[in-house]
């Protein structure tokens, strides 16, 4: 293998997935970003500003914690990459800090974003407050209901949260509305997309900004285990940003097994699921050719997961490619299994994970990892935002 | 001569009406097409409804949702269009829609069926120009179908010329920033400059202006800068909650073309 899994082609393809399927109204915006992002990201002044913010504002590097009681339970050596300790409580801010610095260099004066669980919305509202830029966050009406604390956070941070009532009123529709806003405001606005989805260059841009996760993991693993390379890296996948970041610097290390965990909802074939790698077919969503959940006529269908951050009907084109060529293994975890994992991590390690993250934790028992294997689970977010959901499901937590 | 070229050569100030197939009722497609043309519409643009129409505003989104709920899909649409050329013998007809349903139907099968039922051209806004040029252009030509491309105030002159070279139908000038049916009025001077700038390029294709054109005044203004205009959202609004959609469509067109 001479080509790297990290790099899409010039047109943004990972194998047969990716590209930029955008209407002409979006072409200049996307093209402006495409022609400038690599140069800006490589600029030493940009990097200096980014690294300073990641350290002093986000709180990086995040710890790599050896979870001894969890290790004992699963008979393997489990490490948790503590992205839940990032400012705002999840990995999402790695991307928003990077993109707001990019937006400033592009001369943009207004920021828009979509959000599902609200973590990306909060992370965007946060960096907009930091930089003094106006921020509009599109959020589905259903998600506004089930993620009320994050809605309050965004408003407190000065962002305008726009309620989306089209379609299923969740992440897919919030993304549609953010794209429509960008069509209406093509010159002064930057769209901070929250995952490794959307038209090229977004999947590559977001993967690069999240890659700090695996970059730190390698150094921390060397120090703690004597090797930079674990046996497994496990991460949950909705669109796939935390998984992209956790996998990135291991993509070209075939000895490391990369495990992407999707939400099976009530069960993969129950009709209430978000397991795109199983249920999806190639198609186009939000400007990218990837795997997506759709009916036989190409209409995009509504995924289901109890977790608002995983019910996206597509996955990023990088992940679709990794699955197609067998570089990543896909697993899926039901709502109930994820809730049990929330309880387990809380009681064994004193860490309450986000419901999304709990899907990755619930895969631990199914990896087949041996006693000497090192398993890194990307602990992508903390569970504060999900407390209401946890309270409603106490019977499944205990 | 094909129907599109013939229409532009034989008429002035052309009205292109967009409506969503399967709206307001599943079987309105052909009766609406007939009523629109008989009342004065010069070109028909039939929308293939999609669950996630990114370039469309609330009105066309809403009509798409209703049409899909009514059971519209590409096999049903092509079945209805079997009768297209009986109902509408001469007017140019375009299909407009997003790429994903076309991909699932199969690109070649789609082009073949469209040509068979008498469709003249296609507007697929999320089909990237590079992919069109490399793959689709030859297929379109093979089936005798014309491609219509969109131009916006942000489209560079070089890109406009490339789009013009690749099309032999007409160019669709998006009137300003925003999705279809936009209510935010763009700056009138900037808009006029944009229309004049494109007119002065001496392009080989005629031009129609669309997005946000809702009434006779808007239509007449567009005709000052181009060969006509496209009206969609306002027509669909005129079909909402009426007993006789074809009659309402005919009234709407007579109001524009009077």
Short mmCIF file of N, CA and C in Angstrom, two decimals, chain B residues 82-171:
data_model
loop_
_atom_site.label_atom_id
_atom_site.label_comp_id
_atom_site.label_asym_id
_atom_site.label_seq_id
_atom_site.Cartn_x
_atom_site.Cartn_y
_atom_site.Cartn_z
N UNK B 82 -45.94 9.09 -19.75
CA UNK B 82 -46.26 8.38 -20.98
C UNK B 82 -47.22 9.21 -21.84
N UNK B 83 -48.09 9.97 -21.17
CA UNK B 83 -49.11 10.76 -21.87
C UNK B 83 -48.70 12.21 -22.08
N UNK B 84 -47.43 12.52 -21.77
CA UNK B 84 -47.00 13.92 -21.83
C UNK B 84 -47.22 14.54 -23.20
N UNK B 85 -46.77 13.86 -24.24
CA UNK B 85 -46.79 14.48 -25.57
C UNK B 85 -48.17 14.44 -26.23
N UNK B 86 -49.10 13.70 -25.64
CA UNK B 86 -50.49 13.83 -26.07
C UNK B 86 -51.08 15.12 -25.48
N UNK B 87 -50.76 15.36 -24.21
CA UNK B 87 -51.33 16.53 -23.52
C UNK B 87 -50.64 17.82 -23.95
N UNK B 88 -49.33 17.75 -24.15
CA UNK B 88 -48.52 18.94 -24.43
C UNK B 88 -47.64 18.63 -25.64
N UNK B 89 -48.16 18.82 -26.86
CA UNK B 89 -47.40 18.35 -28.02
C UNK B 89 -46.10 19.13 -28.29
N UNK B 90 -46.10 20.44 -28.06
CA UNK B 90 -45.00 21.24 -28.58
C UNK B 90 -44.12 21.92 -27.55
N UNK B 91 -44.63 22.19 -26.35
CA UNK B 91 -43.87 22.99 -25.39
C UNK B 91 -42.65 22.22 -24.88
N UNK B 92 -41.53 22.92 -24.73
CA UNK B 92 -40.36 22.28 -24.13
C UNK B 92 -40.65 21.85 -22.69
N UNK B 93 -40.20 20.67 -22.32
CA UNK B 93 -40.40 20.16 -20.96
C UNK B 93 -39.05 19.75 -20.39
N UNK B 94 -38.81 20.26 -19.18
CA UNK B 94 -37.58 19.91 -18.46
C UNK B 94 -37.94 19.16 -17.19
N UNK B 95 -37.09 18.23 -16.80
CA UNK B 95 -37.22 17.65 -15.47
C UNK B 95 -36.17 18.30 -14.59
N UNK B 96 -36.58 18.72 -13.39
CA UNK B 96 -35.65 19.33 -12.44
C UNK B 96 -35.65 18.49 -11.17
N UNK B 97 -34.46 18.18 -10.67
CA UNK B 97 -34.42 17.45 -9.41
C UNK B 97 -33.01 17.20 -8.96
N UNK B 98 -32.90 16.56 -7.81
CA UNK B 98 -31.59 16.32 -7.20
C UNK B 98 -31.06 14.96 -7.64
N UNK B 99 -29.76 14.82 -7.51
CA UNK B 99 -29.08 13.70 -8.14
C UNK B 99 -29.39 12.35 -7.49
N UNK B 100 -29.60 12.31 -6.20
CA UNK B 100 -29.67 11.00 -5.54
C UNK B 100 -30.79 10.10 -6.07
N UNK B 101 -32.03 10.59 -6.23
CA UNK B 101 -33.06 9.71 -6.80
C UNK B 101 -32.71 9.22 -8.21
N UNK B 102 -32.04 10.07 -8.98
CA UNK B 102 -31.62 9.69 -10.33
C UNK B 102 -30.59 8.55 -10.26
N UNK B 103 -29.65 8.69 -9.33
CA UNK B 103 -28.63 7.64 -9.17
C UNK B 103 -29.27 6.31 -8.77
N UNK B 104 -30.25 6.36 -7.88
CA UNK B 104 -30.86 5.11 -7.44
C UNK B 104 -31.71 4.48 -8.55
N UNK B 105 -32.31 5.32 -9.40
CA UNK B 105 -33.07 4.82 -10.55
C UNK B 105 -32.10 4.22 -11.58
N UNK B 106 -30.90 4.77 -11.61
CA UNK B 106 -29.90 4.37 -12.61
C UNK B 106 -29.81 5.47 -13.65
N UNK B 107 -28.63 6.05 -13.81
CA UNK B 107 -28.49 7.23 -14.66
C UNK B 107 -28.92 6.92 -16.11
N UNK B 108 -28.41 5.81 -16.66
CA UNK B 108 -28.72 5.51 -18.07
C UNK B 108 -30.20 5.22 -18.25
N UNK B 109 -30.75 4.45 -17.31
CA UNK B 109 -32.18 4.12 -17.38
C UNK B 109 -33.02 5.40 -17.30
N UNK B 110 -32.58 6.31 -16.43
CA UNK B 110 -33.30 7.58 -16.26
C UNK B 110 -33.28 8.39 -17.56
N UNK B 111 -32.10 8.51 -18.16
CA UNK B 111 -31.99 9.30 -19.39
C UNK B 111 -32.82 8.67 -20.52
N UNK B 112 -32.79 7.35 -20.58
CA UNK B 112 -33.52 6.65 -21.61
C UNK B 112 -35.02 6.88 -21.46
N UNK B 113 -35.53 6.73 -20.23
CA UNK B 113 -36.96 6.91 -19.98
C UNK B 113 -37.37 8.36 -20.25
N UNK B 114 -36.53 9.31 -19.80
CA UNK B 114 -36.86 10.73 -20.01
C UNK B 114 -36.99 11.02 -21.50
N UNK B 115 -36.04 10.52 -22.28
CA UNK B 115 -36.10 10.75 -23.73
C UNK B 115 -37.32 10.09 -24.34
N UNK B 116 -37.63 8.87 -23.90
CA UNK B 116 -38.76 8.13 -24.46
C UNK B 116 -40.09 8.85 -24.27
N UNK B 117 -40.27 9.48 -23.09
CA UNK B 117 -41.56 10.14 -22.84
C UNK B 117 -41.62 11.55 -23.42
N UNK B 118 -40.51 12.01 -24.01
CA UNK B 118 -40.55 13.30 -24.67
C UNK B 118 -40.04 14.47 -23.86
N UNK B 119 -39.24 14.20 -22.86
CA UNK B 119 -38.60 15.28 -22.11
C UNK B 119 -37.47 15.85 -22.96
N UNK B 120 -37.28 17.18 -22.86
CA UNK B 120 -36.27 17.83 -23.69
C UNK B 120 -34.96 18.10 -22.96
N UNK B 121 -35.04 18.35 -21.67
CA UNK B 121 -33.83 18.74 -20.96
C UNK B 121 -33.92 18.47 -19.47
N UNK B 122 -32.77 18.62 -18.81
CA UNK B 122 -32.69 18.29 -17.38
C UNK B 122 -31.97 19.40 -16.62
N UNK B 123 -32.47 19.64 -15.40
CA UNK B 123 -31.77 20.54 -14.47
C UNK B 123 -31.48 19.71 -13.22
N UNK B 124 -30.21 19.42 -13.00
CA UNK B 124 -29.79 18.63 -11.84
C UNK B 124 -28.79 19.48 -11.06
N UNK B 125 -29.28 20.35 -10.16
CA UNK B 125 -28.40 21.37 -9.59
C UNK B 125 -27.20 20.84 -8.80
N UNK B 126 -27.32 19.64 -8.23
CA UNK B 126 -26.16 19.17 -7.45
C UNK B 126 -25.27 18.20 -8.21
N UNK B 127 -25.41 18.18 -9.53
CA UNK B 127 -24.48 17.41 -10.36
C UNK B 127 -23.25 18.29 -10.61
N UNK B 128 -22.07 17.88 -10.10
CA UNK B 128 -20.89 18.74 -10.26
C UNK B 128 -20.51 18.88 -11.74
N UNK B 129 -20.06 20.08 -12.09
CA UNK B 129 -19.74 20.39 -13.49
C UNK B 129 -18.65 19.46 -14.03
N UNK B 130 -17.64 19.17 -13.21
CA UNK B 130 -16.57 18.28 -13.66
C UNK B 130 -17.13 16.91 -14.04
N UNK B 131 -18.03 16.40 -13.20
CA UNK B 131 -18.59 15.07 -13.47
C UNK B 131 -19.48 15.13 -14.71
N UNK B 132 -20.21 16.24 -14.84
CA UNK B 132 -21.05 16.39 -16.03
C UNK B 132 -20.17 16.34 -17.27
N UNK B 133 -19.12 17.12 -17.26
CA UNK B 133 -18.26 17.25 -18.43
C UNK B 133 -17.63 15.90 -18.81
N UNK B 134 -17.18 15.17 -17.78
CA UNK B 134 -16.44 13.93 -18.06
C UNK B 134 -17.35 12.76 -18.39
N UNK B 135 -18.49 12.66 -17.72
CA UNK B 135 -19.29 11.46 -17.85
C UNK B 135 -20.66 11.71 -18.48
N UNK B 136 -21.36 12.72 -17.95
CA UNK B 136 -22.78 12.86 -18.27
C UNK B 136 -23.04 13.52 -19.62
N UNK B 137 -22.14 14.42 -20.02
CA UNK B 137 -22.39 15.19 -21.24
C UNK B 137 -22.63 14.26 -22.43
N UNK B 138 -21.75 13.27 -22.58
CA UNK B 138 -21.89 12.34 -23.70
C UNK B 138 -23.19 11.55 -23.60
N UNK B 139 -23.54 11.15 -22.37
CA UNK B 139 -24.78 10.38 -22.18
C UNK B 139 -26.01 11.23 -22.51
N UNK B 140 -25.99 12.49 -22.05
CA UNK B 140 -27.11 13.39 -22.36
C UNK B 140 -27.27 13.50 -23.87
N UNK B 141 -26.15 13.70 -24.55
CA UNK B 141 -26.20 13.89 -26.01
C UNK B 141 -26.71 12.64 -26.72
N UNK B 142 -26.24 11.51 -26.22
CA UNK B 142 -26.65 10.23 -26.79
C UNK B 142 -28.17 10.08 -26.74
N UNK B 143 -28.80 10.62 -25.69
CA UNK B 143 -30.25 10.50 -25.54
C UNK B 143 -30.98 11.76 -26.01
N UNK B 144 -30.25 12.69 -26.61
CA UNK B 144 -30.87 13.90 -27.13
C UNK B 144 -31.43 14.82 -26.06
N UNK B 145 -30.83 14.77 -24.85
CA UNK B 145 -31.33 15.61 -23.76
C UNK B 145 -30.38 16.79 -23.53
N UNK B 146 -30.98 17.96 -23.25
CA UNK B 146 -30.20 19.18 -23.05
C UNK B 146 -29.97 19.40 -21.56
N UNK B 147 -28.81 19.97 -21.24
CA UNK B 147 -28.52 20.30 -19.83
C UNK B 147 -28.70 21.79 -19.62
N UNK B 148 -29.37 22.13 -18.51
CA UNK B 148 -29.52 23.54 -18.13
C UNK B 148 -28.71 23.77 -16.86
N UNK B 149 -27.86 24.81 -16.88
CA UNK B 149 -27.01 25.10 -15.72
C UNK B 149 -27.43 26.41 -15.05
N UNK B 150 -27.16 26.48 -13.77
CA UNK B 150 -27.47 27.67 -12.99
C UNK B 150 -26.25 28.59 -12.94
N UNK B 151 -26.53 29.88 -12.89
CA UNK B 151 -25.50 30.91 -12.72
C UNK B 151 -25.96 31.80 -11.58
N UNK B 152 -25.04 32.22 -10.72
CA UNK B 152 -25.41 33.09 -9.61
C UNK B 152 -24.59 34.37 -9.69
N UNK B 153 -24.93 35.38 -8.86
CA UNK B 153 -24.13 36.61 -8.88
C UNK B 153 -22.66 36.36 -8.55
N UNK B 154 -22.37 35.25 -7.88
CA UNK B 154 -20.97 34.96 -7.52
C UNK B 154 -20.22 34.14 -8.58
N UNK B 155 -20.93 33.68 -9.60
CA UNK B 155 -20.26 32.84 -10.60
C UNK B 155 -19.29 33.68 -11.43
N UNK B 156 -18.06 33.22 -11.54
CA UNK B 156 -17.03 33.99 -12.26
C UNK B 156 -17.30 33.96 -13.76
N UNK B 157 -16.74 34.94 -14.46
CA UNK B 157 -16.94 34.99 -15.91
C UNK B 157 -16.39 33.74 -16.58
N UNK B 158 -15.24 33.27 -16.13
CA UNK B 158 -14.64 32.08 -16.74
C UNK B 158 -15.57 30.88 -16.59
N UNK B 159 -16.18 30.78 -15.42
CA UNK B 159 -17.07 29.64 -15.19
C UNK B 159 -18.37 29.79 -16.00
N UNK B 160 -18.88 31.03 -16.10
CA UNK B 160 -20.08 31.25 -16.92
C UNK B 160 -19.80 30.82 -18.37
N UNK B 161 -18.63 31.16 -18.87
CA UNK B 161 -18.30 30.80 -20.25
C UNK B 161 -18.19 29.28 -20.41
N UNK B 162 -17.67 28.62 -19.39
CA UNK B 162 -17.56 27.17 -19.45
C UNK B 162 -18.97 26.54 -19.44
N UNK B 163 -19.86 27.07 -18.60
CA UNK B 163 -21.23 26.56 -18.53
C UNK B 163 -21.95 26.80 -19.86
N UNK B 164 -21.71 27.98 -20.42
CA UNK B 164 -22.35 28.33 -21.69
C UNK B 164 -21.89 27.38 -22.80
N UNK B 165 -20.59 27.06 -22.78
CA UNK B 165 -20.06 26.18 -23.82
C UNK B 165 -20.64 24.77 -23.70
N UNK B 166 -20.93 24.34 -22.48
CA UNK B 166 -21.39 22.97 -22.26
C UNK B 166 -22.89 22.79 -22.45
N UNK B 167 -23.63 23.90 -22.56
CA UNK B 167 -25.08 23.80 -22.67
C UNK B 167 -25.52 24.21 -24.07
N UNK B 168 -26.63 23.63 -24.52
CA UNK B 168 -27.24 24.17 -25.73
C UNK B 168 -28.75 24.24 -25.54
N UNK B 169 -29.14 24.77 -24.38
CA UNK B 169 -30.56 24.96 -24.07
C UNK B 169 -30.75 26.43 -23.69
N UNK B 170 -30.64 26.71 -22.41
CA UNK B 170 -30.61 28.09 -21.93
C UNK B 170 -29.88 28.10 -20.60
N UNK B 171 -29.47 29.28 -20.15
CA UNK B 171 -28.82 29.41 -18.85
C UNK B 171 -29.84 29.96 -17.85
#
